Structures are given as structure tokens and as C-alpha cells.
Amino acid sequence: MASSISIILSSFIVLFLASYAVSYTIQDQFYQCITLHSDRSIPFSTAFFTPTSNATSFNSILKSTAQNLRCLTPSQPKPLLIFTALSESNVQAAVICAKELKLQLRVRSGGHDYEGISYTSEMKRSMPFILLDLAKLRAIKVDIEDNSAWVQAGATIGEVYYRIAEKSKTHGYPAGLCTSLGIGGHITGGAYGPMMRKYGLGADNVVDARIVDASGRVLDRALMGEDLFWAIRGGGGGSFGILLAWKIRLVPVPSTVTVFTVPKTLETGATKVLNKWQHVANKIDEDLFIRILITTANSTKNGKKTVQTAYQALFLGKTDRLIHVMNHSFPELGLTPKDCVEMSWIESVIYIAGYPSSIKPEFLLQGKSLFPAVNFKAKSDFLRVPVPEIGLEGMWKKFLEEDSPMMIWNPYGGMMGKISESSIPFPHRKGVICKIQYLTSWTEGDKKSADKHINWIRGLYDYMGTFASKFPREAYVNYRDLDLGMNRNANSNFLEASVWGKKYFKNNYDKLVLVKTKVDPDNFFWHEQSLPILPFKVGKEGKSLIH
């Protein structure tokens, strides 16, 4: 009897809303719909934020985790409403209600999205959209005996690292260097970090997941099937569903690790040392990760700007063995024991993130970065052959033309070369020397300044095309770059999207599109670089069924 009354009341509410929809704003309708479909009442003041009813809170939440101020200019289309989910059922309700009201849904877990497409829009004629913020879904449950942890999408990678170290000094997880990354989106793109040469990517070390699909269902690995489970681990965020949680596999770490940072400028042989690094970085002991941070600095000789390359490393072992490895494989850097610092793995997380030595690991629980948001533009490349010295010299010339340039060269090899390109969608594996990230940042908010800096980075990227991987020129999906191309609406086709899809995923692009077509045939989950659907249905066994 009670269930019959409940059904009648629910039907009445739906009919009531439909009858009076014209008098409701979209925000009102969305709130009413969410309330109807959630498992418990939702406090409006702490979960719903609109630019009209509570503009201060709306702007604060919108900017709360955004790292790129370039994506928050006044002309950029903003969400009609921000909904902060408090439970899994809220996420399910958001999907159901967005579909009912014909709204686009954009989802944010950490906000490090380089082009801001998880919380704004680059569409010239943007359709109304809702921002679903997962920041409150950040539970972490570590099981040391099982060598695993369940982590909700809104948790930052720094929080995950801390909770693992809290339980064990000899367990870790091979994911990102930036501790304020939201783990939900981080793993959808692959999740590389300083232990990748030993254990592979964060996405290589996922054993289960929970997602909400386009029908509003919660699926784990068993329910979603192996094709979808394959696709979400490196196939990019925002195409297949909404990530609720990952079950990650923990990896062993020594109780003592070693770090160092050794700078080299052009005046102290930076060109020759970088040339040598390219020949050894992906072949050296897999316990050793040496990345290069390239910036400008004041020259000690003529007072002008010069290039500084800083070799920053994590070694899964102690100093004495590290010195032996370096003397054998990379003596050109001139590493000495005085350059090395031994510490715990969790302390190395703080070090590699670039935080001051006074910062304690407990800081990671704040889930925030110490560094302020700026305007920036980034691009990426993969090297499969070394850049010759003459090419490096031309690169330095371009580099010194910019005000605040930066490059980060991350070494591959080790386990990264042993895992198949098709194991997960992330394809940049065997034969890769390193990944290059190009960055430029600026403080001015006007278009003229933005154009100047963006044109510079495009020029550097064009110059490096001679040396970068080819057919395709590979790019990293978590350094999303809309210069590579973008959907103009929800109806992009396979060939149009392949322009950037092949760069991000290589031969895995074809399978990703098949999975997308199968699990989201109406293309509910879409954004500027989401995967397209095919113009025919895909059956359960992956076979195409022509309309």
C-alpha cells in the first residue's frame, strides 16, 4: 500500500512540474528533479549554486579548483548552475535530470583541466550546461593486506598518497607529481608520475571502478564489462560516463628513497648534458626517474637571460646505490653524494611537487596547491629519437624569446616500454624517450597579452615538429590542447575527431569510438574533444548493426 502511494505521489510531482515548467527557471526545474531522484533530501544552500541567487558563492566554487585563469574570462560561457554532489545517488540524479531537461552536463573532479572544459565551454554557441562538482566525494579506504585502496573521484592524489603512507611506510601508488590533482580525471588520462618507469601509470594499476553511465546506472567492473573498463583507464574523461571511484593497486616502495636536483645552465654545459640525457634517460635503471625542468634564469656572465635545466630525480633506493648507477650510466651530470637527500616516500611526494622542505605531509590532506592559479597555455610532444645539439640550440633561441617559458621533459623506458600499446588506451610506450610539456604563463588578463604568449608557444611547437614523433605526432590527453582540433557541436564524426584522437590514442582510437558508440549511443557525454559516436549501432559483441 505504502509503495502504491509513493508511486502516485511521484507521478503527481512529475505531472505538476511538467504543467508548471514554464513558470520555473531551468535551475528550479533541475533542483526539483534532483530532489525527486535522490535518495535523501539535499540542502539547497550547500549543494546548488547559481550566478543569480548566490553569485558570490557561485564564483567562489567555480574558481575553487581552476588552475588556468585563461578559462575563466568574462566572455567564456559559464554553467547555469553548479551542483555539488553529496552521494552517488546525486550523480545518478544529475544524469537523469540533465537528460530530462535537455541540458549538457560537465563534470569536475579536480579542476586541473588544461583547457577548462570540465567547467566552462569553448563552444561559440554553447548550449546551456550544468557543472557537476565531485569535490565532496573524496572518501579513501586503504586495505594494506589486499594491496589496494578504494578512492572516490573527488579525492586529490596527495590525499591518496597520505592515506596510503599513514597505513604503511612501504606501500605507494604510481601516479602524478602534482598533489592537488583530482584522482577521478587524473586516471582517465593515464596518470604518469615518478614511479612510472618502475610500475607503469596510475591507470595501469587500477583493478576496479565505479561509474555512472548514460542511463544513470552505477556500474562496477563486472557490470560494465571489460571493453568499458579498458576504455576508462586512459581513454580521456567526459566521453563514457561519470567516474565515481577507482580501486587502485598499491605497489611496494623502499622505506628510504633518494631525491636530488642538479641545475645546469647554458654556461655550465646544459646543451651537452641534455644531449646525453636523451640517450640514457629511458635506458637507465628503472628505479631511477630523472625529469628535467627547463626555465630561464639570469646569466652570471653577461647579466642577460640564459636557459637553466634542472635535473630532478626520485630514486627507489639509497644514495650509495644511486651514485653507482649514475657513475655508470650518466656521469656527465656530475652527481655527488652531497646533492642527494634520503627521505621517506611520502616526503619525496612533497619534494617532487616543488613544495618547501618545511611543508609536512599533513599538508596533503588540504587537497590544495600552494601555487596560485595563472593564465597559461600548454602543449605536449613525445620524442622517439634524440634532438641533435644543433636542434637544441635552435630550441634555446626560441625559448629565450618568451617572458615566462617552461618545458618539462619526463623520461620513459623501464616498465613503460614493457606494457603493450593496446593494454589500455594510453599508447605512448615502447620506443618513447620522453614526453615534453611546453608551458607559458602570464598575469595580464587582456586578449592581446594572451595572443602574444599563445602565438609564442605555437611557434615553439611548430619548430619542434621536426624532432617529435610522427604519423601521428603524439600528444598526451591529460594535457588537453584544443589547438589540435575540437568538436563544434555534439555531432562530430569519426574522421573529424580522429585529427586529435589519433594523436592522443594512436591505434586505440578506433576501439575507443566503438566502445563509446556501444555504451553512449545518444552521445550524452560530450565536450570539445570527446570521442564521437558512429552512425550505426554497435552490438553486445562489438559487431556493427547498421540502422
Coordinates of C-alpha atoms in Angstrom, one line a residue:
M1 CA 0.0 0.0 0.0
A2 CA 2.8 2.4 1.0
S3 CA 4.7 1.8 -2.2
S4 CA 1.5 2.5 -4.3
I5 CA 1.0 5.8 -2.5
S6 CA 4.7 6.6 -3.2
I7 CA 4.3 5.9 -6.9
I8 CA 1.1 8.0 -7.1
L9 CA 2.8 10.9 -5.3
S10 CA 5.9 10.7 -7.5
S11 CA 3.7 10.7 -10.6
F12 CA 1.8 13.7 -9.3
I13 CA 5.0 15.6 -8.7
V14 CA 6.3 14.8 -12.2
L15 CA 2.9 16.0 -13.8
F16 CA 2.9 19.1 -11.6
L17 CA 6.4 20.0 -12.7
A18 CA 5.6 19.4 -16.3
S19 CA 2.4 21.6 -16.1
Y20 CA 4.2 24.5 -14.5
A21 CA 7.6 24.2 -16.1
V22 CA 7.1 27.5 -18.0
S23 CA 7.0 29.3 -14.7
Y24 CA 10.1 27.7 -13.4
T25 CA 13.7 28.6 -14.3
I26 CA 15.9 25.9 -15.6
Q27 CA 17.7 26.0 -12.2
D28 CA 14.4 25.5 -10.3
Q29 CA 13.5 22.6 -12.6
F30 CA 16.8 20.9 -12.1
Y31 CA 16.7 21.3 -8.3
Q32 CA 13.2 19.8 -8.2
C33 CA 14.2 16.9 -10.4
I34 CA 17.3 16.2 -8.4
T35 CA 15.3 16.2 -5.2
L36 CA 12.8 13.7 -6.8
H37 CA 15.5 11.3 -7.9
S38 CA 18.0 11.4 -5.0
D39 CA 17.9 9.0 -2.0
R40 CA 17.8 11.8 0.6
S41 CA 17.0 15.5 0.8
I42 CA 19.7 17.8 -0.4
P43 CA 20.4 21.1 1.4
F44 CA 19.9 23.8 -1.4
S45 CA 22.4 26.3 0.2
T46 CA 25.3 23.9 0.3
A47 CA 24.8 21.9 -2.9
F48 CA 23.3 24.3 -5.5
F49 CA 25.0 27.5 -6.7
T50 CA 23.6 29.8 -9.4
P51 CA 25.1 33.1 -10.7
T52 CA 21.8 34.9 -9.8
S53 CA 20.7 33.6 -6.4
N54 CA 24.1 33.4 -4.8
A55 CA 26.6 34.9 -7.2
T56 CA 29.5 35.2 -4.6
S57 CA 29.3 31.5 -3.7
F58 CA 28.9 30.6 -7.3
N59 CA 32.0 32.4 -8.5
S60 CA 34.0 31.1 -5.5
I61 CA 33.0 27.5 -6.2
L62 CA 33.6 27.9 -9.9
K63 CA 37.2 29.2 -9.3
S64 CA 37.9 27.0 -6.3
T65 CA 40.0 24.4 -8.1
A66 CA 40.5 26.0 -11.5
Q67 CA 44.2 26.2 -12.3
N68 CA 44.0 28.1 -15.6
L69 CA 42.6 31.7 -15.3
R70 CA 42.5 31.9 -19.1
C71 CA 39.5 29.7 -19.0
L72 CA 37.5 32.0 -16.7
T73 CA 37.5 35.2 -18.7
P74 CA 34.2 37.1 -18.6
S75 CA 33.4 36.1 -22.2
Q76 CA 33.7 32.4 -21.5
P77 CA 30.4 30.6 -21.3
K78 CA 29.7 29.6 -17.7
P79 CA 27.4 26.9 -16.2
L80 CA 23.8 27.8 -15.5
L81 CA 24.2 26.1 -12.1
I82 CA 26.8 24.3 -10.1
F83 CA 25.6 21.1 -8.3
T84 CA 27.9 19.7 -5.7
A85 CA 27.1 16.0 -5.4
L86 CA 27.0 14.6 -1.8
S87 CA 26.3 11.0 -2.7
E88 CA 26.4 8.5 -5.6
S89 CA 22.7 8.8 -6.0
N90 CA 23.1 12.6 -6.5
V91 CA 25.4 11.8 -9.5
Q92 CA 22.8 9.4 -10.9
A93 CA 20.1 12.0 -10.5
A94 CA 22.2 14.6 -12.2
V95 CA 22.5 12.4 -15.3
I96 CA 18.8 11.6 -15.3
C97 CA 17.7 15.3 -14.8
A98 CA 20.2 16.7 -17.3
K99 CA 18.7 14.4 -19.9
E100 CA 15.1 15.2 -19.0
L101 CA 15.8 18.9 -19.2
K102 CA 18.0 18.6 -22.3
L103 CA 21.0 20.2 -20.6
Q104 CA 24.6 19.4 -21.2
L105 CA 26.4 18.0 -18.1
R106 CA 30.1 18.9 -17.4
V107 CA 31.9 17.1 -14.6
R108 CA 34.8 18.3 -12.5
S109 CA 36.8 16.2 -10.0
G110 CA 40.0 18.2 -9.5
G111 CA 39.9 21.2 -11.9
H112 CA 43.3 20.8 -13.4
D113 CA 41.8 20.5 -16.9
Y114 CA 44.2 22.5 -19.1
E115 CA 41.5 24.0 -21.3
G116 CA 38.9 24.3 -18.6
I117 CA 36.3 22.2 -20.5
S118 CA 35.2 20.4 -17.4
Y119 CA 33.7 23.6 -16.0
T120 CA 33.4 26.1 -18.9
S121 CA 32.8 25.9 -22.6
E122 CA 34.8 26.8 -25.8
M123 CA 31.7 26.4 -28.0
K124 CA 30.9 29.7 -29.8
R125 CA 27.2 28.8 -29.4
S126 CA 27.3 27.0 -26.2
M127 CA 24.2 25.1 -25.2
P128 CA 23.1 25.5 -21.6
F129 CA 25.1 23.3 -19.2
I130 CA 25.3 22.3 -15.6
L131 CA 28.5 21.8 -13.7
L132 CA 28.5 18.6 -11.6
D133 CA 31.2 19.1 -9.0
L134 CA 32.5 15.9 -7.3
A135 CA 34.7 17.7 -4.7
K136 CA 32.7 16.3 -1.8
L137 CA 33.1 12.7 -2.9
R138 CA 36.6 12.1 -1.6
A139 CA 36.4 9.1 0.7
I140 CA 39.6 6.9 0.7
K141 CA 39.7 3.3 2.1
V142 CA 43.1 1.7 2.2
D143 CA 43.5 -2.1 2.6
I144 CA 47.1 -2.9 3.1
E145 CA 46.5 -6.7 3.4
D146 CA 44.9 -6.6 -0.1
N147 CA 47.4 -4.2 -1.5
S148 CA 44.6 -2.0 -2.7
A149 CA 42.5 1.1 -1.9
W150 CA 39.1 2.4 -3.0
V151 CA 39.3 6.2 -3.7
Q152 CA 36.4 8.4 -4.7
A153 CA 36.8 10.7 -7.7
G154 CA 36.9 14.0 -5.8
A155 CA 39.9 13.0 -3.6
T156 CA 43.2 14.5 -4.6
I157 CA 46.2 12.4 -5.4
G158 CA 48.0 14.0 -2.5
E159 CA 45.3 12.8 -0.1
V160 CA 45.5 9.3 -1.5
Y161 CA 49.3 9.3 -1.1
Y162 CA 49.0 10.5 2.5
R163 CA 46.3 7.9 3.5
I164 CA 48.5 5.1 2.0
A165 CA 51.6 6.3 3.9
E166 CA 49.5 6.6 7.0
K167 CA 48.9 2.9 6.9
S168 CA 52.3 1.7 5.6
K169 CA 55.8 3.2 5.1
T170 CA 56.5 0.6 2.4
H171 CA 53.4 1.0 0.1
G172 CA 52.8 3.6 -2.5
Y173 CA 50.9 4.3 -5.7
P174 CA 52.5 5.3 -9.1
A175 CA 50.6 8.4 -10.1
G176 CA 51.0 12.1 -10.5
L177 CA 53.5 14.7 -9.3
C178 CA 51.0 17.5 -8.7
T179 CA 49.3 16.7 -5.4
S180 CA 46.1 18.7 -6.0
L181 CA 45.1 16.6 -9.0
G182 CA 41.6 15.1 -8.6
I183 CA 42.1 11.4 -9.0
G184 CA 38.9 10.9 -10.9
G185 CA 40.0 12.7 -14.0
H186 CA 43.7 12.0 -13.5
I187 CA 43.5 8.3 -14.1
T188 CA 41.1 8.7 -17.0
G189 CA 44.0 10.1 -19.0
G190 CA 46.7 7.7 -17.8
A191 CA 48.3 9.3 -14.7
Y192 CA 52.0 9.3 -15.1
G193 CA 54.4 10.1 -12.3
P194 CA 57.9 9.5 -10.9
M195 CA 57.4 5.7 -10.3
M196 CA 56.1 5.1 -13.9
R197 CA 59.5 3.6 -15.0
K198 CA 59.2 1.0 -12.2
Y199 CA 55.5 0.3 -12.1
G200 CA 53.8 1.9 -15.1
L201 CA 51.0 4.5 -15.0
G202 CA 48.3 5.0 -12.4
A203 CA 45.9 3.7 -15.0
D204 CA 48.0 0.5 -15.3
N205 CA 47.4 -0.1 -11.6
V206 CA 43.6 0.0 -11.4
V207 CA 41.7 -3.2 -10.6
D208 CA 38.1 -1.9 -10.4
A209 CA 36.0 1.2 -10.8
R210 CA 32.5 2.6 -10.2
I211 CA 30.9 4.8 -12.8
V212 CA 27.5 6.2 -13.7
D213 CA 26.6 5.5 -17.3
A214 CA 24.4 7.5 -19.7
S215 CA 21.3 5.8 -18.3
G216 CA 22.1 6.8 -14.7
R217 CA 23.1 3.3 -13.6
V218 CA 26.0 2.7 -11.3
L219 CA 28.3 0.1 -12.8
D220 CA 31.4 -1.7 -11.4
R221 CA 33.9 -3.7 -13.5
A222 CA 31.7 -6.8 -13.6
L223 CA 28.6 -4.9 -14.7
M224 CA 30.3 -2.5 -17.2
G225 CA 32.3 -5.3 -18.9
E226 CA 35.9 -5.4 -20.0
D227 CA 35.6 -3.1 -23.0
L228 CA 34.3 -0.2 -21.0
F229 CA 36.7 -0.9 -18.1
W230 CA 39.5 -0.8 -20.7
A231 CA 38.3 2.5 -22.2
I232 CA 38.0 4.5 -19.0
R233 CA 41.6 3.8 -18.0
G234 CA 43.4 6.3 -20.2
G235 CA 40.7 7.0 -22.8
G236 CA 40.2 10.5 -21.6
G237 CA 37.5 11.9 -19.3
G238 CA 34.0 13.0 -20.3
S239 CA 33.2 10.5 -23.0
F240 CA 31.9 7.3 -21.4
G241 CA 30.3 8.2 -18.0
I242 CA 31.0 9.8 -14.7
L243 CA 33.7 8.3 -12.6
L244 CA 32.6 7.7 -9.0
A245 CA 35.6 5.8 -7.6
W246 CA 38.7 3.8 -8.5
K247 CA 40.0 0.7 -6.9
I248 CA 43.8 1.1 -7.2
R249 CA 46.6 -1.5 -6.7
L250 CA 49.3 -0.4 -4.3
V251 CA 52.9 -1.0 -5.1
P252 CA 56.0 -1.6 -2.8
V253 CA 58.3 1.3 -2.1
P254 CA 61.5 1.2 0.0
S255 CA 61.4 2.7 3.5
T256 CA 64.1 5.1 2.3
V257 CA 64.2 6.8 -1.2
T258 CA 66.7 9.4 -2.5
V259 CA 66.0 12.6 -4.3
F260 CA 68.2 15.2 -5.9
T261 CA 68.0 18.4 -8.1
V262 CA 71.1 19.4 -10.1
P263 CA 71.0 22.6 -12.2
K264 CA 72.9 23.2 -15.5
T265 CA 72.8 26.4 -17.4
L266 CA 74.0 27.1 -21.0
E267 CA 77.2 28.4 -19.5
T268 CA 77.8 25.2 -17.5
G269 CA 77.2 22.7 -20.3
A270 CA 73.4 22.4 -20.4
T271 CA 73.3 21.5 -24.1
K272 CA 75.7 18.6 -23.9
V273 CA 74.3 17.2 -20.7
L274 CA 70.7 17.3 -22.2
N275 CA 72.0 15.6 -25.3
K276 CA 73.5 12.8 -23.2
W277 CA 70.3 12.5 -21.1
Q278 CA 68.3 11.8 -24.2
H279 CA 70.5 8.8 -24.9
V280 CA 70.3 7.3 -21.3
A281 CA 67.1 8.5 -19.6
N282 CA 64.9 5.7 -20.9
K283 CA 67.6 3.0 -20.6
I284 CA 68.9 3.8 -17.1
D285 CA 68.0 1.7 -14.0
E286 CA 64.1 1.6 -13.7
D287 CA 64.3 2.5 -10.1
L288 CA 65.5 6.0 -11.2
F289 CA 63.3 8.7 -12.7
I290 CA 65.2 11.9 -13.8
R291 CA 63.0 14.6 -15.2
I292 CA 64.2 18.0 -16.5
L293 CA 62.6 21.3 -15.6
I294 CA 63.7 23.9 -18.1
T295 CA 63.2 27.6 -17.3
T296 CA 65.1 30.9 -17.8
A297 CA 67.5 32.5 -15.3
N298 CA 69.8 35.4 -15.1
S299 CA 73.2 34.7 -16.6
T300 CA 76.2 35.1 -14.3
K301 CA 78.4 36.2 -17.2
N302 CA 76.6 39.0 -19.1
G303 CA 73.6 39.8 -17.0
K304 CA 71.2 38.6 -19.7
K305 CA 68.8 35.8 -19.6
T306 CA 70.0 32.2 -20.0
V307 CA 68.5 28.8 -20.0
Q308 CA 68.5 26.7 -16.9
T309 CA 67.9 22.9 -16.9
A310 CA 67.3 21.4 -13.5
Y311 CA 67.6 17.6 -13.3
Q312 CA 65.2 16.5 -10.6
A313 CA 65.1 12.8 -9.6
L314 CA 63.4 10.2 -7.5
F315 CA 65.4 7.0 -6.8
L316 CA 63.8 4.0 -5.2
G317 CA 66.8 3.2 -3.0
K318 CA 69.6 4.8 -1.0
T319 CA 72.4 7.2 -2.0
D320 CA 75.2 4.8 -2.3
R321 CA 73.5 2.6 -5.0
L322 CA 72.2 5.8 -6.8
I323 CA 75.8 7.1 -7.1
H324 CA 76.9 3.8 -8.5
V325 CA 74.1 3.9 -11.1
M326 CA 74.8 7.5 -12.1
N327 CA 78.6 7.0 -12.4
H328 CA 78.0 4.0 -14.6
S329 CA 75.2 5.5 -16.8
F330 CA 75.1 9.2 -16.6
P331 CA 78.5 10.6 -15.2
E332 CA 78.1 13.7 -17.3
L333 CA 75.6 15.2 -14.7
G334 CA 78.4 15.1 -12.1
L335 CA 76.1 13.9 -9.3
T336 CA 77.8 13.8 -5.8
P337 CA 76.6 12.4 -2.5
K338 CA 76.2 16.0 -1.3
D339 CA 73.5 16.5 -4.0
C340 CA 71.4 13.7 -2.6
V341 CA 68.8 13.7 0.1
E342 CA 67.4 10.5 1.7
M343 CA 63.8 10.5 2.9
S344 CA 60.6 8.5 3.1
W345 CA 58.5 8.0 0.0
I346 CA 55.7 10.4 1.3
E347 CA 58.3 13.1 1.9
S348 CA 59.5 12.6 -1.6
V349 CA 56.0 13.4 -2.8
I350 CA 56.3 16.8 -1.1
Y351 CA 59.8 17.3 -2.7
I352 CA 58.9 16.4 -6.2
A353 CA 55.8 18.6 -6.0
G354 CA 58.1 21.5 -5.5
Y355 CA 56.9 22.5 -2.0
P356 CA 59.3 23.9 0.5
S357 CA 61.1 21.4 2.8
S358 CA 59.3 23.0 5.8
I359 CA 56.0 21.6 4.5
K360 CA 54.9 18.5 6.3
P361 CA 53.0 15.6 4.7
E362 CA 49.8 16.5 6.6
F363 CA 49.5 19.4 4.2
L364 CA 48.4 17.0 1.6
L365 CA 45.1 16.5 3.4
Q366 CA 44.1 20.0 2.5
G367 CA 43.8 18.9 -1.1
K368 CA 45.2 22.2 -2.4
S369 CA 48.2 23.6 -4.2
L370 CA 50.5 26.2 -2.7
F371 CA 50.9 27.7 -6.1
P372 CA 48.3 30.3 -7.3
A373 CA 46.3 29.9 -10.5
V374 CA 47.6 31.8 -13.5
N375 CA 46.8 32.2 -17.2
F376 CA 48.6 29.6 -19.1
K377 CA 48.8 27.6 -22.3
A378 CA 50.4 24.1 -22.6
K379 CA 51.2 21.7 -25.4
S380 CA 52.9 18.2 -25.4
D381 CA 55.1 16.1 -27.6
F382 CA 56.8 12.7 -27.4
L383 CA 60.4 12.1 -28.6
R384 CA 61.3 8.8 -30.2
V385 CA 64.7 10.0 -31.5
P386 CA 67.1 12.4 -29.7
V387 CA 67.1 16.1 -30.7
P388 CA 70.6 16.8 -32.0
E389 CA 72.7 19.5 -30.4
I390 CA 72.1 21.9 -33.3
G391 CA 68.3 21.3 -32.8
L392 CA 68.7 22.0 -29.1
E393 CA 70.5 25.3 -29.8
G394 CA 67.6 26.4 -32.1
M395 CA 65.2 25.4 -29.3
W396 CA 67.1 27.6 -26.8
K397 CA 66.9 30.5 -29.2
K398 CA 63.1 30.2 -29.4
F399 CA 62.9 29.6 -25.6
L400 CA 64.6 32.8 -24.7
E401 CA 62.1 34.9 -26.8
E402 CA 59.4 34.3 -24.2
D403 CA 58.8 36.0 -20.8
S404 CA 58.0 33.0 -18.6
P405 CA 58.6 29.9 -20.6
M406 CA 58.9 26.4 -19.2
M407 CA 59.5 22.9 -20.5
I408 CA 59.3 19.6 -18.6
W409 CA 61.0 16.5 -20.1
N410 CA 59.8 13.3 -18.5
P411 CA 61.7 10.1 -19.2
Y412 CA 60.0 6.8 -20.3
G413 CA 61.5 3.3 -20.6
G414 CA 61.6 0.7 -17.9
M415 CA 58.1 -0.7 -17.3
M416 CA 56.6 1.8 -19.7
G417 CA 58.4 0.0 -22.6
K418 CA 57.2 -3.4 -21.5
I419 CA 53.5 -2.7 -21.4
S420 CA 51.7 -3.1 -24.7
E421 CA 50.4 0.0 -26.5
S422 CA 46.9 -1.6 -26.5
S423 CA 46.9 -2.8 -22.9
I424 CA 44.9 0.4 -22.1
P425 CA 44.1 3.3 -24.3
F426 CA 47.2 5.2 -23.4
P427 CA 49.5 4.2 -26.3
H428 CA 52.8 6.1 -25.7
R429 CA 55.0 3.1 -24.7
K430 CA 57.9 1.2 -26.3
G431 CA 60.4 3.4 -28.1
V432 CA 59.5 6.7 -26.4
I433 CA 62.5 8.5 -25.0
C434 CA 60.5 11.1 -23.1
K435 CA 57.4 13.3 -23.1
I436 CA 57.8 17.0 -23.4
Q437 CA 55.4 19.5 -21.9
Y438 CA 55.6 23.1 -23.2
L439 CA 54.2 25.8 -21.0
T440 CA 53.9 29.6 -20.9
S441 CA 52.2 31.7 -18.3
W442 CA 51.2 35.3 -17.9
T443 CA 49.4 37.6 -15.4
E444 CA 47.7 40.1 -17.7
G445 CA 44.1 39.4 -18.4
D446 CA 43.7 41.1 -21.8
K447 CA 43.3 39.3 -25.1
K448 CA 46.4 41.0 -26.6
S449 CA 48.7 39.5 -23.9
A450 CA 47.1 36.1 -24.3
D451 CA 47.5 36.1 -28.0
K452 CA 51.2 37.1 -27.7
H453 CA 52.0 34.2 -25.4
I454 CA 49.9 31.6 -27.2
N455 CA 51.4 32.6 -30.5
W456 CA 54.9 32.0 -29.0
I457 CA 54.1 28.5 -27.7
R458 CA 52.6 27.6 -31.1
G459 CA 55.8 28.8 -32.7
L460 CA 58.0 26.7 -30.4
Y461 CA 55.7 23.7 -31.0
D462 CA 56.0 24.2 -34.8
Y463 CA 59.8 24.3 -34.5
M464 CA 59.9 21.1 -32.5
G465 CA 57.8 19.3 -35.1
T466 CA 61.0 18.4 -36.9
F467 CA 62.1 16.3 -34.0
A468 CA 58.9 15.0 -32.4
S469 CA 57.2 11.6 -33.1
K470 CA 55.4 11.4 -36.4
F471 CA 52.5 9.6 -38.1
P472 CA 50.9 10.6 -35.8
R473 CA 52.6 13.4 -33.9
E474 CA 51.7 12.1 -30.4
A475 CA 50.1 14.1 -27.6
Y476 CA 49.1 13.5 -24.0
V477 CA 45.3 13.6 -23.5
N478 CA 45.6 14.9 -19.9
Y479 CA 47.5 17.9 -21.4
R480 CA 44.4 18.6 -23.5
D481 CA 45.2 21.0 -26.3
L482 CA 42.3 22.5 -28.4
D483 CA 44.8 23.7 -31.0
L484 CA 44.7 20.0 -32.2
G485 CA 41.1 20.4 -33.2
M486 CA 37.7 20.3 -31.5
N487 CA 34.1 19.3 -31.8
R488 CA 31.9 22.3 -32.9
N489 CA 28.8 20.6 -31.6
A490 CA 27.7 17.2 -30.3
N491 CA 27.6 15.7 -33.8
S492 CA 31.3 15.5 -34.7
N493 CA 32.2 12.5 -36.9
F494 CA 34.8 9.8 -36.8
L495 CA 37.1 11.4 -39.3
E496 CA 36.9 14.9 -37.8
A497 CA 37.7 13.7 -34.3
S498 CA 40.5 11.4 -35.5
V499 CA 42.6 14.5 -36.1
W500 CA 43.2 14.8 -32.4
G501 CA 42.0 11.3 -31.4
K502 CA 44.9 9.6 -33.2
K503 CA 47.4 11.9 -31.6
Y504 CA 46.1 11.1 -28.1
F505 CA 45.4 7.4 -28.6
K506 CA 47.1 6.2 -31.8
N507 CA 45.6 2.9 -33.0
N508 CA 43.5 2.7 -29.8
Y509 CA 41.2 5.5 -31.2
D510 CA 39.2 3.1 -33.3
K511 CA 38.3 0.8 -30.4
L512 CA 37.5 3.7 -28.2
V513 CA 35.0 5.0 -30.7
L514 CA 33.4 1.6 -30.9
V515 CA 33.1 1.4 -27.1
K516 CA 31.7 5.0 -27.0
T517 CA 29.1 4.1 -29.6
K518 CA 28.1 1.0 -27.7
V519 CA 27.8 2.5 -24.2
D520 CA 26.6 6.0 -25.1
P521 CA 24.7 5.7 -28.4
D522 CA 22.9 9.1 -27.9
N523 CA 26.2 10.9 -27.2
F524 CA 25.0 12.3 -23.9
F525 CA 28.6 12.7 -22.6
W526 CA 30.3 15.1 -25.0
H527 CA 32.6 18.1 -24.9
E528 CA 35.1 19.9 -27.2
Q529 CA 37.3 16.8 -27.6
S530 CA 35.1 14.0 -26.5
L531 CA 35.0 10.8 -28.6
P532 CA 32.4 10.7 -31.4
I533 CA 29.8 8.0 -32.0
L534 CA 29.5 6.1 -35.2
P535 CA 26.4 6.5 -37.4
F536 CA 25.3 2.9 -36.6
K537 CA 24.7 0.8 -33.5
V538 CA 27.2 -1.5 -32.0
G539 CA 26.0 -4.8 -30.7
K540 CA 26.9 -6.5 -27.5
E541 CA 29.7 -8.5 -29.1
G542 CA 31.1 -5.3 -30.7
K543 CA 29.5 -6.1 -34.1
S544 CA 28.1 -3.2 -36.0
L545 CA 24.4 -3.1 -36.6
I546 CA 23.6 -0.7 -39.5
H547 CA 20.4 1.4 -39.0

